[in-house]
JSON list of C-alpha atoms in Angstrom, two decimals:
[
{"chain": "A", "resi": 1, "resn": "MET", "atom": "CA", "xyz": [142.61, 102.67, -79.70]},
{"chain": "A", "resi": 2, "resn": "SER", "atom": "CA", "xyz": [140.53, 100.86, -77.77]},
{"chain": "A", "resi": 3, "resn": "ARG", "atom": "CA", "xyz": [143.80, 97.35, -79.21]},
{"chain": "A", "resi": 4, "resn": "GLU", "atom": "CA", "xyz": [146.35, 99.81, -77.99]},
{"chain": "A", "resi": 5, "resn": "LYS", "atom": "CA", "xyz": [145.00, 99.74, -74.21]},
{"chain": "A", "resi": 6, "resn": "THR", "atom": "CA", "xyz": [143.68, 96.40, -74.20]},
{"chain": "A", "resi": 7, "resn": "GLY", "atom": "CA", "xyz": [147.12, 95.71, -74.94]},
{"chain": "A", "resi": 8, "resn": "GLY", "atom": "CA", "xyz": [148.93, 97.55, -72.20]},
{"chain": "A", "resi": 9, "resn": "TRP", "atom": "CA", "xyz": [146.60, 95.63, -69.15]},
{"chain": "A", "resi": 10, "resn": "GLY", "atom": "CA", "xyz": [147.38, 92.18, -71.11]},
{"chain": "A", "resi": 11, "resn": "GLU", "atom": "CA", "xyz": [151.12, 93.51, -70.45]},
{"chain": "A", "resi": 12, "resn": "THR", "atom": "CA", "xyz": [150.92, 94.39, -66.73]},
{"chain": "A", "resi": 13, "resn": "PHE", "atom": "CA", "xyz": [148.88, 91.37, -66.14]},
{"chain": "A", "resi": 14, "resn": "ARG", "atom": "CA", "xyz": [151.52, 88.78, -67.30]},
{"chain": "A", "resi": 15, "resn": "THR", "atom": "CA", "xyz": [154.19, 91.23, -65.79]},
{"chain": "A", "resi": 16, "resn": "VAL", "atom": "CA", "xyz": [152.35, 90.58, -62.62]},
{"chain": "A", "resi": 17, "resn": "ILE", "atom": "CA", "xyz": [152.01, 87.04, -63.36]},
{"chain": "A", "resi": 18, "resn": "TYR", "atom": "CA", "xyz": [155.58, 86.28, -63.82]},
{"chain": "A", "resi": 19, "resn": "ALA", "atom": "CA", "xyz": [156.60, 88.32, -60.39]},
{"chain": "A", "resi": 20, "resn": "VAL", "atom": "CA", "xyz": [153.57, 86.06, -58.70]},
{"chain": "A", "resi": 21, "resn": "LEU", "atom": "CA", "xyz": [155.89, 82.34, -60.67]},
{"chain": "A", "resi": 22, "resn": "ILE", "atom": "CA", "xyz": [159.81, 83.94, -59.80]},
{"chain": "A", "resi": 23, "resn": "ALA", "atom": "CA", "xyz": [158.58, 84.11, -56.91]},
{"chain": "A", "resi": 24, "resn": "VAL", "atom": "CA", "xyz": [156.97, 81.16, -55.93]},
{"chain": "A", "resi": 25, "resn": "VAL", "atom": "CA", "xyz": [159.73, 80.00, -57.41]},
{"chain": "A", "resi": 26, "resn": "VAL", "atom": "CA", "xyz": [162.52, 81.80, -55.31]},
{"chain": "A", "resi": 27, "resn": "ARG", "atom": "CA", "xyz": [160.52, 81.20, -51.76]},
{"chain": "A", "resi": 28, "resn": "THR", "atom": "CA", "xyz": [160.16, 77.31, -52.82]},
{"chain": "A", "resi": 29, "resn": "PHE", "atom": "CA", "xyz": [163.36, 76.59, -54.07]},
{"chain": "A", "resi": 30, "resn": "ALA", "atom": "CA", "xyz": [166.11, 78.97, -52.81]},
{"chain": "A", "resi": 31, "resn": "TYR", "atom": "CA", "xyz": [165.05, 81.74, -49.38]},
{"chain": "A", "resi": 32, "resn": "GLU", "atom": "CA", "xyz": [162.26, 82.39, -47.86]},
{"chain": "A", "resi": 33, "resn": "PRO", "atom": "CA", "xyz": [161.78, 84.54, -44.86]},
{"chain": "A", "resi": 34, "resn": "PHE", "atom": "CA", "xyz": [160.37, 84.42, -41.61]},
{"chain": "A", "resi": 35, "resn": "SER", "atom": "CA", "xyz": [160.13, 86.65, -38.74]},
{"chain": "A", "resi": 36, "resn": "ILE", "atom": "CA", "xyz": [160.17, 85.58, -35.15]},
{"chain": "A", "resi": 37, "resn": "PRO", "atom": "CA", "xyz": [156.78, 85.97, -33.38]},
{"chain": "A", "resi": 38, "resn": "SER", "atom": "CA", "xyz": [159.09, 84.98, -30.21]},
{"chain": "A", "resi": 39, "resn": "GLY", "atom": "CA", "xyz": [161.23, 84.35, -27.77]},
{"chain": "A", "resi": 40, "resn": "SER", "atom": "CA", "xyz": [161.84, 81.25, -27.68]},
{"chain": "A", "resi": 41, "resn": "MET", "atom": "CA", "xyz": [165.19, 81.68, -29.21]},
{"chain": "A", "resi": 42, "resn": "LEU", "atom": "CA", "xyz": [166.72, 84.76, -27.00]},
{"chain": "A", "resi": 43, "resn": "PRO", "atom": "CA", "xyz": [169.56, 85.79, -26.89]},
{"chain": "A", "resi": 44, "resn": "THR", "atom": "CA", "xyz": [169.66, 84.67, -30.64]},
{"chain": "A", "resi": 45, "resn": "LEU", "atom": "CA", "xyz": [166.97, 85.66, -32.47]},
{"chain": "A", "resi": 46, "resn": "LEU", "atom": "CA", "xyz": [164.96, 88.57, -30.77]},
{"chain": "A", "resi": 47, "resn": "VAL", "atom": "CA", "xyz": [160.94, 89.22, -30.86]},
{"chain": "A", "resi": 48, "resn": "GLY", "atom": "CA", "xyz": [160.53, 91.31, -34.35]},
{"chain": "A", "resi": 49, "resn": "ASP", "atom": "CA", "xyz": [163.34, 89.96, -35.70]},
{"chain": "A", "resi": 50, "resn": "TYR", "atom": "CA", "xyz": [163.08, 88.43, -40.59]},
{"chain": "A", "resi": 51, "resn": "LEU", "atom": "CA", "xyz": [165.34, 86.09, -41.43]},
{"chain": "A", "resi": 52, "resn": "PHE", "atom": "CA", "xyz": [165.92, 84.12, -44.70]},
{"chain": "A", "resi": 53, "resn": "VAL", "atom": "CA", "xyz": [165.90, 80.60, -44.06]},
{"chain": "A", "resi": 54, "resn": "SER", "atom": "CA", "xyz": [167.23, 78.90, -46.86]},
{"chain": "A", "resi": 55, "resn": "LYS", "atom": "CA", "xyz": [165.69, 75.92, -48.23]},
{"chain": "A", "resi": 56, "resn": "MET", "atom": "CA", "xyz": [169.25, 74.50, -50.39]},
{"chain": "A", "resi": 57, "resn": "SER", "atom": "CA", "xyz": [170.59, 73.89, -48.35]},
{"chain": "A", "resi": 58, "resn": "TYR", "atom": "CA", "xyz": [168.60, 70.62, -46.45]},
{"chain": "A", "resi": 59, "resn": "GLY", "atom": "CA", "xyz": [167.31, 70.03, -50.04]},
{"chain": "A", "resi": 60, "resn": "TYR", "atom": "CA", "xyz": [163.83, 70.12, -50.90]},
{"chain": "A", "resi": 61, "resn": "SER", "atom": "CA", "xyz": [160.73, 68.11, -49.09]},
{"chain": "A", "resi": 62, "resn": "ARG", "atom": "CA", "xyz": [157.18, 68.08, -49.69]},
{"chain": "A", "resi": 63, "resn": "HIS", "atom": "CA", "xyz": [157.34, 71.11, -46.75]},
{"chain": "A", "resi": 64, "resn": "SER", "atom": "CA", "xyz": [159.80, 72.94, -48.80]},
{"chain": "A", "resi": 65, "resn": "MET", "atom": "CA", "xyz": [156.45, 73.88, -51.06]},
{"chain": "A", "resi": 66, "resn": "PRO", "atom": "CA", "xyz": [153.49, 76.52, -50.03]},
{"chain": "A", "resi": 67, "resn": "PHE", "atom": "CA", "xyz": [151.24, 74.70, -48.47]},
{"chain": "A", "resi": 68, "resn": "SER", "atom": "CA", "xyz": [153.06, 70.83, -47.79]},
{"chain": "A", "resi": 69, "resn": "PRO", "atom": "CA", "xyz": [150.92, 69.57, -51.29]},
{"chain": "A", "resi": 70, "resn": "ASN", "atom": "CA", "xyz": [151.59, 65.73, -50.72]},
{"chain": "A", "resi": 71, "resn": "PHE", "atom": "CA", "xyz": [152.80, 65.43, -53.26]},
{"chain": "A", "resi": 72, "resn": "PHE", "atom": "CA", "xyz": [156.08, 63.44, -52.12]},
{"chain": "A", "resi": 73, "resn": "ASP", "atom": "CA", "xyz": [157.73, 62.10, -49.02]},
{"chain": "A", "resi": 74, "resn": "GLY", "atom": "CA", "xyz": [161.00, 62.19, -47.91]},
{"chain": "A", "resi": 75, "resn": "ARG", "atom": "CA", "xyz": [164.15, 64.44, -49.81]},
{"chain": "A", "resi": 76, "resn": "ILE", "atom": "CA", "xyz": [165.11, 66.11, -52.87]},
{"chain": "A", "resi": 77, "resn": "LEU", "atom": "CA", "xyz": [168.64, 66.33, -52.95]},
{"chain": "A", "resi": 78, "resn": "ALA", "atom": "CA", "xyz": [168.99, 65.93, -49.10]},
{"chain": "A", "resi": 79, "resn": "ASP", "atom": "CA", "xyz": [172.46, 67.16, -46.64]},
{"chain": "A", "resi": 80, "resn": "GLU", "atom": "CA", "xyz": [171.51, 66.22, -43.29]},
{"chain": "A", "resi": 81, "resn": "PRO", "atom": "CA", "xyz": [171.13, 69.42, -41.09]},
{"chain": "A", "resi": 82, "resn": "GLU", "atom": "CA", "xyz": [174.60, 69.56, -38.47]},
{"chain": "A", "resi": 83, "resn": "ARG", "atom": "CA", "xyz": [174.71, 69.75, -34.75]},
{"chain": "A", "resi": 84, "resn": "GLY", "atom": "CA", "xyz": [174.51, 73.62, -34.62]},
{"chain": "A", "resi": 85, "resn": "ASP", "atom": "CA", "xyz": [171.54, 75.37, -37.17]},
{"chain": "A", "resi": 86, "resn": "VAL", "atom": "CA", "xyz": [168.89, 77.55, -36.44]},
{"chain": "A", "resi": 87, "resn": "ALA", "atom": "CA", "xyz": [166.45, 76.00, -38.46]},
{"chain": "A", "resi": 88, "resn": "VAL", "atom": "CA", "xyz": [163.15, 76.20, -39.09]},
{"chain": "A", "resi": 89, "resn": "PHE", "atom": "CA", "xyz": [160.42, 72.63, -38.98]},
{"chain": "A", "resi": 90, "resn": "LYS", "atom": "CA", "xyz": [156.82, 72.24, -39.19]},
{"chain": "A", "resi": 91, "resn": "LEU", "atom": "CA", "xyz": [155.66, 70.54, -35.96]},
{"chain": "A", "resi": 92, "resn": "PRO", "atom": "CA", "xyz": [155.39, 67.56, -36.48]},
{"chain": "A", "resi": 93, "resn": "SER", "atom": "CA", "xyz": [152.67, 66.93, -34.15]},
{"chain": "A", "resi": 94, "resn": "ASP", "atom": "CA", "xyz": [149.88, 68.28, -36.62]},
{"chain": "A", "resi": 95, "resn": "GLY", "atom": "CA", "xyz": [152.29, 69.15, -39.65]},
{"chain": "A", "resi": 96, "resn": "GLU", "atom": "CA", "xyz": [151.71, 72.44, -40.38]},
{"chain": "A", "resi": 97, "resn": "THR", "atom": "CA", "xyz": [153.29, 75.18, -37.26]},
{"chain": "A", "resi": 98, "resn": "ASP", "atom": "CA", "xyz": [156.68, 76.73, -37.85]},
{"chain": "A", "resi": 99, "resn": "TYR", "atom": "CA", "xyz": [159.04, 76.74, -35.07]},
{"chain": "A", "resi": 100, "resn": "ILE", "atom": "CA", "xyz": [161.53, 78.25, -35.24]},
{"chain": "A", "resi": 101, "resn": "LYS", "atom": "CA", "xyz": [164.40, 76.25, -33.01]},
{"chain": "A", "resi": 102, "resn": "ARG", "atom": "CA", "xyz": [168.58, 75.07, -32.46]},
{"chain": "A", "resi": 103, "resn": "LEU", "atom": "CA", "xyz": [168.65, 70.66, -33.67]},
{"chain": "A", "resi": 104, "resn": "VAL", "atom": "CA", "xyz": [170.63, 69.43, -30.78]},
{"chain": "A", "resi": 105, "resn": "GLY", "atom": "CA", "xyz": [170.42, 66.01, -31.24]},
{"chain": "A", "resi": 106, "resn": "MET", "atom": "CA", "xyz": [171.54, 64.19, -34.12]},
{"chain": "A", "resi": 107, "resn": "PRO", "atom": "CA", "xyz": [170.48, 60.63, -35.18]},
{"chain": "A", "resi": 108, "resn": "GLY", "atom": "CA", "xyz": [171.15, 57.98, -32.53]},
{"chain": "A", "resi": 109, "resn": "ASP", "atom": "CA", "xyz": [172.17, 60.89, -30.30]},
{"chain": "A", "resi": 110, "resn": "ARG", "atom": "CA", "xyz": [171.42, 60.26, -26.87]},
{"chain": "A", "resi": 111, "resn": "ILE", "atom": "CA", "xyz": [169.92, 63.55, -25.03]},
{"chain": "A", "resi": 112, "resn": "GLN", "atom": "CA", "xyz": [169.00, 64.36, -22.01]},
{"chain": "A", "resi": 113, "resn": "VAL", "atom": "CA", "xyz": [169.28, 67.71, -19.67]},
{"chain": "A", "resi": 114, "resn": "LYS", "atom": "CA", "xyz": [170.22, 67.28, -15.34]},
{"chain": "A", "resi": 115, "resn": "ALA", "atom": "CA", "xyz": [170.32, 70.56, -13.46]},
{"chain": "A", "resi": 116, "resn": "GLY", "atom": "CA", "xyz": [170.13, 72.90, -16.44]},
{"chain": "A", "resi": 117, "resn": "ILE", "atom": "CA", "xyz": [173.03, 70.85, -18.61]},
{"chain": "A", "resi": 118, "resn": "LEU", "atom": "CA", "xyz": [172.61, 69.94, -21.28]},
{"chain": "A", "resi": 119, "resn": "TYR", "atom": "CA", "xyz": [174.21, 65.96, -22.08]},
{"chain": "A", "resi": 120, "resn": "ILE", "atom": "CA", "xyz": [175.35, 64.60, -24.64]},
{"chain": "A", "resi": 121, "resn": "ASN", "atom": "CA", "xyz": [175.57, 60.76, -25.47]},
{"chain": "A", "resi": 122, "resn": "ASP", "atom": "CA", "xyz": [176.20, 61.26, -21.55]},
{"chain": "A", "resi": 123, "resn": "GLU", "atom": "CA", "xyz": [178.84, 64.53, -22.13]},
{"chain": "A", "resi": 124, "resn": "PRO", "atom": "CA", "xyz": [178.06, 67.36, -20.10]},
{"chain": "A", "resi": 125, "resn": "VAL", "atom": "CA", "xyz": [177.65, 70.21, -22.61]},
{"chain": "A", "resi": 126, "resn": "LYS", "atom": "CA", "xyz": [180.16, 73.13, -21.39]},
{"chain": "A", "resi": 127, "resn": "ARG", "atom": "CA", "xyz": [179.01, 76.47, -20.96]},
{"chain": "A", "resi": 128, "resn": "GLU", "atom": "CA", "xyz": [180.60, 79.52, -19.63]},
{"chain": "A", "resi": 129, "resn": "LYS", "atom": "CA", "xyz": [178.83, 82.21, -17.61]},
{"chain": "A", "resi": 130, "resn": "VAL", "atom": "CA", "xyz": [178.65, 85.43, -19.73]},
{"chain": "A", "resi": 131, "resn": "ARG", "atom": "CA", "xyz": [176.25, 88.07, -16.87]},
{"chain": "A", "resi": 132, "resn": "ASP", "atom": "CA", "xyz": [173.20, 88.40, -15.92]},
{"chain": "A", "resi": 133, "resn": "VAL", "atom": "CA", "xyz": [170.54, 89.81, -17.71]},
{"chain": "A", "resi": 134, "resn": "ILE", "atom": "CA", "xyz": [167.78, 92.45, -15.78]},
{"chain": "A", "resi": 135, "resn": "ILE", "atom": "CA", "xyz": [164.79, 91.77, -18.62]},
{"chain": "A", "resi": 136, "resn": "GLN", "atom": "CA", "xyz": [161.92, 94.46, -19.13]},
{"chain": "A", "resi": 137, "resn": "HIS", "atom": "CA", "xyz": [158.28, 92.84, -19.73]},
{"chain": "A", "resi": 138, "resn": "SER", "atom": "CA", "xyz": [155.73, 94.89, -21.33]},
{"chain": "A", "resi": 139, "resn": "GLY", "atom": "CA", "xyz": [152.95, 94.93, -17.60]},
{"chain": "A", "resi": 140, "resn": "GLY", "atom": "CA", "xyz": [156.28, 96.88, -16.74]},
{"chain": "A", "resi": 141, "resn": "TYR", "atom": "CA", "xyz": [157.73, 94.12, -14.62]},
{"chain": "A", "resi": 142, "resn": "SER", "atom": "CA", "xyz": [161.92, 92.96, -14.97]},
{"chain": "A", "resi": 143, "resn": "SER", "atom": "CA", "xyz": [163.20, 89.81, -14.19]},
{"chain": "A", "resi": 144, "resn": "LYS", "atom": "CA", "xyz": [166.04, 88.14, -14.46]},
{"chain": "A", "resi": 145, "resn": "VAL", "atom": "CA", "xyz": [167.90, 85.77, -16.22]},
{"chain": "A", "resi": 146, "resn": "THR", "atom": "CA", "xyz": [171.63, 83.98, -17.06]},
{"chain": "A", "resi": 147, "resn": "GLN", "atom": "CA", "xyz": [173.55, 84.59, -20.11]},
{"chain": "A", "resi": 148, "resn": "TYR", "atom": "CA", "xyz": [175.74, 81.46, -20.73]},
{"chain": "A", "resi": 149, "resn": "VAL", "atom": "CA", "xyz": [178.61, 80.76, -23.66]},
{"chain": "A", "resi": 150, "resn": "GLU", "atom": "CA", "xyz": [177.59, 76.76, -24.68]},
{"chain": "A", "resi": 151, "resn": "THR", "atom": "CA", "xyz": [179.62, 75.03, -26.75]},
{"chain": "A", "resi": 152, "resn": "LEU", "atom": "CA", "xyz": [178.08, 71.71, -28.40]},
{"chain": "A", "resi": 153, "resn": "PRO", "atom": "CA", "xyz": [180.02, 68.93, -29.28]},
{"chain": "A", "resi": 154, "resn": "GLY", "atom": "CA", "xyz": [182.48, 69.84, -32.54]},
{"chain": "A", "resi": 155, "resn": "GLY", "atom": "CA", "xyz": [183.28, 73.11, -30.88]},
{"chain": "A", "resi": 156, "resn": "ARG", "atom": "CA", "xyz": [180.05, 75.34, -32.38]},
{"chain": "A", "resi": 157, "resn": "GLN", "atom": "CA", "xyz": [179.46, 77.79, -30.11]},
{"chain": "A", "resi": 158, "resn": "HIS", "atom": "CA", "xyz": [175.96, 79.70, -29.20]},
{"chain": "A", "resi": 159, "resn": "LEU", "atom": "CA", "xyz": [174.83, 82.49, -26.48]},
{"chain": "A", "resi": 160, "resn": "ILE", "atom": "CA", "xyz": [171.50, 80.71, -24.37]},
{"chain": "A", "resi": 161, "resn": "TRP", "atom": "CA", "xyz": [169.63, 81.98, -21.56]},
{"chain": "A", "resi": 162, "resn": "GLU", "atom": "CA", "xyz": [169.03, 80.62, -18.19]},
{"chain": "A", "resi": 163, "resn": "ARG", "atom": "CA", "xyz": [165.76, 81.78, -15.09]},
{"chain": "A", "resi": 164, "resn": "SER", "atom": "CA", "xyz": [167.36, 79.43, -13.27]},
{"chain": "A", "resi": 165, "resn": "ASP", "atom": "CA", "xyz": [168.29, 75.37, -12.95]},
{"chain": "A", "resi": 166, "resn": "ASN", "atom": "CA", "xyz": [165.75, 74.21, -11.50]},
{"chain": "A", "resi": 167, "resn": "GLU", "atom": "CA", "xyz": [162.26, 75.48, -13.46]},
{"chain": "A", "resi": 168, "resn": "PHE", "atom": "CA", "xyz": [159.88, 73.09, -15.21]},
{"chain": "A", "resi": 169, "resn": "LEU", "atom": "CA", "xyz": [162.14, 71.27, -18.52]},
{"chain": "A", "resi": 170, "resn": "ASP", "atom": "CA", "xyz": [165.47, 72.24, -16.31]},
{"chain": "A", "resi": 171, "resn": "ASN", "atom": "CA", "xyz": [165.49, 67.59, -15.59]},
{"chain": "A", "resi": 172, "resn": "THR", "atom": "CA", "xyz": [164.45, 65.62, -18.51]},
{"chain": "A", "resi": 173, "resn": "PRO", "atom": "CA", "xyz": [163.98, 61.44, -18.87]},
{"chain": "A", "resi": 174, "resn": "LEU", "atom": "CA", "xyz": [166.74, 60.82, -21.26]},
{"chain": "A", "resi": 175, "resn": "TYR", "atom": "CA", "xyz": [166.35, 60.83, -25.35]},
{"chain": "A", "resi": 176, "resn": "VAL", "atom": "CA", "xyz": [167.18, 58.59, -27.82]},
{"chain": "A", "resi": 177, "resn": "VAL", "atom": "CA", "xyz": [167.01, 60.05, -31.97]},
{"chain": "A", "resi": 178, "resn": "PRO", "atom": "CA", "xyz": [165.65, 57.33, -33.43]},
{"chain": "A", "resi": 179, "resn": "ALA", "atom": "CA", "xyz": [167.17, 57.60, -37.18]},
{"chain": "A", "resi": 180, "resn": "GLY", "atom": "CA", "xyz": [166.15, 59.54, -39.54]},
{"chain": "A", "resi": 181, "resn": "HIS", "atom": "CA", "xyz": [164.98, 62.65, -36.71]},
{"chain": "A", "resi": 182, "resn": "TYR", "atom": "CA", "xyz": [166.58, 65.00, -34.63]},
{"chain": "A", "resi": 183, "resn": "PHE", "atom": "CA", "xyz": [166.44, 67.08, -31.09]},
{"chain": "A", "resi": 184, "resn": "ALA", "atom": "CA", "xyz": [165.63, 70.21, -30.82]},
{"chain": "A", "resi": 185, "resn": "MET", "atom": "CA", "xyz": [166.25, 73.33, -28.20]},
{"chain": "A", "resi": 186, "resn": "GLY", "atom": "CA", "xyz": [165.14, 76.67, -27.92]},
{"chain": "A", "resi": 187, "resn": "ASP", "atom": "CA", "xyz": [168.36, 79.07, -26.70]},
{"chain": "A", "resi": 188, "resn": "ASN", "atom": "CA", "xyz": [166.34, 80.72, -24.07]},
{"chain": "A", "resi": 189, "resn": "ARG", "atom": "CA", "xyz": [166.08, 77.68, -22.27]},
{"chain": "A", "resi": 190, "resn": "ASP", "atom": "CA", "xyz": [163.49, 78.45, -19.42]},
{"chain": "A", "resi": 191, "resn": "SER", "atom": "CA", "xyz": [160.73, 79.52, -21.83]},
{"chain": "A", "resi": 192, "resn": "SER", "atom": "CA", "xyz": [161.17, 77.19, -24.83]},
{"chain": "A", "resi": 193, "resn": "GLN", "atom": "CA", "xyz": [157.99, 74.69, -25.31]},
{"chain": "A", "resi": 194, "resn": "ASP", "atom": "CA", "xyz": [160.40, 71.87, -27.35]},
{"chain": "A", "resi": 195, "resn": "SER", "atom": "CA", "xyz": [161.96, 68.20, -28.12]},
{"chain": "A", "resi": 196, "resn": "ARG", "atom": "CA", "xyz": [161.96, 68.56, -24.64]},
{"chain": "A", "resi": 197, "resn": "VAL", "atom": "CA", "xyz": [158.10, 68.32, -24.75]},
{"chain": "A", "resi": 198, "resn": "MET", "atom": "CA", "xyz": [157.95, 65.20, -26.29]},
{"chain": "A", "resi": 199, "resn": "SER", "atom": "CA", "xyz": [153.43, 65.78, -26.68]},
{"chain": "A", "resi": 200, "resn": "VAL", "atom": "CA", "xyz": [153.70, 69.11, -28.58]},
{"chain": "A", "resi": 201, "resn": "VAL", "atom": "CA", "xyz": [157.20, 69.26, -30.59]},
{"chain": "A", "resi": 202, "resn": "GLY", "atom": "CA", "xyz": [159.32, 66.20, -29.22]},
{"chain": "A", "resi": 203, "resn": "PHE", "atom": "CA", "xyz": [162.23, 63.92, -32.36]},
{"chain": "A", "resi": 204, "resn": "VAL", "atom": "CA", "xyz": [161.89, 66.07, -35.92]},
{"chain": "A", "resi": 205, "resn": "PRO", "atom": "CA", "xyz": [161.74, 64.59, -38.58]},
{"chain": "A", "resi": 206, "resn": "PHE", "atom": "CA", "xyz": [164.42, 65.41, -41.08]},
{"chain": "A", "resi": 207, "resn": "GLU", "atom": "CA", "xyz": [161.81, 65.58, -43.66]},
{"chain": "A", "resi": 208, "resn": "ASN", "atom": "CA", "xyz": [159.90, 68.51, -41.40]},
{"chain": "A", "resi": 209, "resn": "LEU", "atom": "CA", "xyz": [162.98, 70.01, -42.33]},
{"chain": "A", "resi": 210, "resn": "VAL", "atom": "CA", "xyz": [162.34, 73.45, -43.99]},
{"chain": "A", "resi": 211, "resn": "GLY", "atom": "CA", "xyz": [165.35, 74.87, -44.06]},
{"chain": "A", "resi": 212, "resn": "ARG", "atom": "CA", "xyz": [168.18, 76.27, -41.92]},
{"chain": "A", "resi": 213, "resn": "ALA", "atom": "CA", "xyz": [168.12, 80.21, -40.60]},
{"chain": "A", "resi": 214, "resn": "ASP", "atom": "CA", "xyz": [170.46, 82.35, -42.81]},
{"chain": "A", "resi": 215, "resn": "VAL", "atom": "CA", "xyz": [170.18, 86.11, -42.20]},
{"chain": "A", "resi": 216, "resn": "LEU", "atom": "CA", "xyz": [168.69, 88.16, -40.82]},
{"chain": "A", "resi": 217, "resn": "PHE", "atom": "CA", "xyz": [167.28, 91.59, -43.01]},
{"chain": "A", "resi": 218, "resn": "PHE", "atom": "CA", "xyz": [165.52, 93.78, -40.74]},
{"chain": "A", "resi": 219, "resn": "SER", "atom": "CA", "xyz": [164.74, 93.58, -37.66]},
{"chain": "A", "resi": 220, "resn": "LEU", "atom": "CA", "xyz": [161.49, 95.38, -35.50]},
{"chain": "A", "resi": 221, "resn": "GLU", "atom": "CA", "xyz": [161.78, 96.91, -31.79]},
{"chain": "A", "resi": 222, "resn": "GLU", "atom": "CA", "xyz": [158.64, 94.75, -30.58]},
{"chain": "A", "resi": 223, "resn": "GLY", "atom": "CA", "xyz": [155.08, 95.43, -30.62]},
{"chain": "A", "resi": 224, "resn": "ALA", "atom": "CA", "xyz": [156.14, 98.14, -33.90]},
{"chain": "A", "resi": 225, "resn": "SER", "atom": "CA", "xyz": [155.35, 98.17, -37.22]},
{"chain": "A", "resi": 226, "resn": "ILE", "atom": "CA", "xyz": [156.15, 97.16, -39.77]},
{"chain": "A", "resi": 227, "resn": "LEU", "atom": "CA", "xyz": [153.76, 99.41, -42.34]},
{"chain": "A", "resi": 228, "resn": "ALA", "atom": "CA", "xyz": [154.74, 102.26, -40.10]},
{"chain": "A", "resi": 229, "resn": "PHE", "atom": "CA", "xyz": [157.26, 102.97, -41.58]},
{"chain": "A", "resi": 230, "resn": "TRP", "atom": "CA", "xyz": [157.33, 106.64, -40.96]},
{"chain": "A", "resi": 231, "resn": "ASN", "atom": "CA", "xyz": [158.67, 105.16, -37.13]},
{"chain": "A", "resi": 232, "resn": "TRP", "atom": "CA", "xyz": [161.17, 103.55, -38.54]},
{"chain": "A", "resi": 233, "resn": "PRO", "atom": "CA", "xyz": [164.69, 105.84, -37.06]},
{"chain": "A", "resi": 234, "resn": "THR", "atom": "CA", "xyz": [163.48, 104.70, -34.26]},
{"chain": "A", "resi": 235, "resn": "SER", "atom": "CA", "xyz": [161.38, 101.09, -34.25]},
{"chain": "A", "resi": 236, "resn": "VAL", "atom": "CA", "xyz": [164.26, 99.24, -36.82]},
{"chain": "A", "resi": 237, "resn": "ARG", "atom": "CA", "xyz": [167.47, 97.62, -35.05]},
{"chain": "A", "resi": 238, "resn": "TRP", "atom": "CA", "xyz": [170.26, 99.40, -37.76]},
{"chain": "A", "resi": 239, "resn": "GLY", "atom": "CA", "xyz": [172.77, 97.04, -36.25]},
{"chain": "A", "resi": 240, "resn": "ARG", "atom": "CA", "xyz": [170.78, 93.25, -36.65]},
{"chain": "A", "resi": 241, "resn": "ILE", "atom": "CA", "xyz": [170.75, 94.21, -40.42]},
{"chain": "A", "resi": 242, "resn": "PHE", "atom": "CA", "xyz": [172.57, 91.54, -42.45]},
{"chain": "A", "resi": 243, "resn": "ASP", "atom": "CA", "xyz": [174.29, 89.66, -39.20]},
{"chain": "A", "resi": 244, "resn": "GLY", "atom": "CA", "xyz": [174.88, 86.54, -39.69]},
{"chain": "A", "resi": 245, "resn": "ILE", "atom": "CA", "xyz": [172.71, 83.54, -37.72]},
{"chain": "A", "resi": 246, "resn": "GLU", "atom": "CA", "xyz": [175.00, 81.37, -35.90]}
]
């Protein structure tokens, strides 16, 4: 009887170990789940969105692995990102914090924002007004933003929000993106700490890219707890599940 009991516990232990190893391999080499804690990527990504980030898209660096062990420099099986990709990367200033932004500047690009308009290589990026949006805040007050469709060089389009064209980051110096680096911006342009803030984010090294945000797999209303499954019928944003990320 004792031998059978020991064998049962041993089998359970091995199953758990195998499951953990499989999860680590999948997380390291295929897809890693992330959640959105802030509104810097509105309206593309909402607070409470859960998404899968493709580790395969850009190849693998030490930041592809849990805790970013310093085993090697650079990337293995590297593949360059495309302009307009929504990417997760390690914050350059600390190498630990996960950020998610849109890559708008490629190596060698000249980037500047003037009166709220993004300029790439001295050419204004086309934007077309869609509508005004009234945002209800948790403090009980509301504010207005304007939603635009922005078209990057190459034709890729996405939505952005602007409170106005006279905010702190709506007029910037000229940035020249170094080789092997990228310029990242949030879609919520006046509420995003991104590459425009050189002291915190700045240019993003290729090595710091964790992966490309590909698909939403879950989404909860802001403030809802994922553990409160009994509230899911009303707190889950069912229409966003399995949406691709543009």
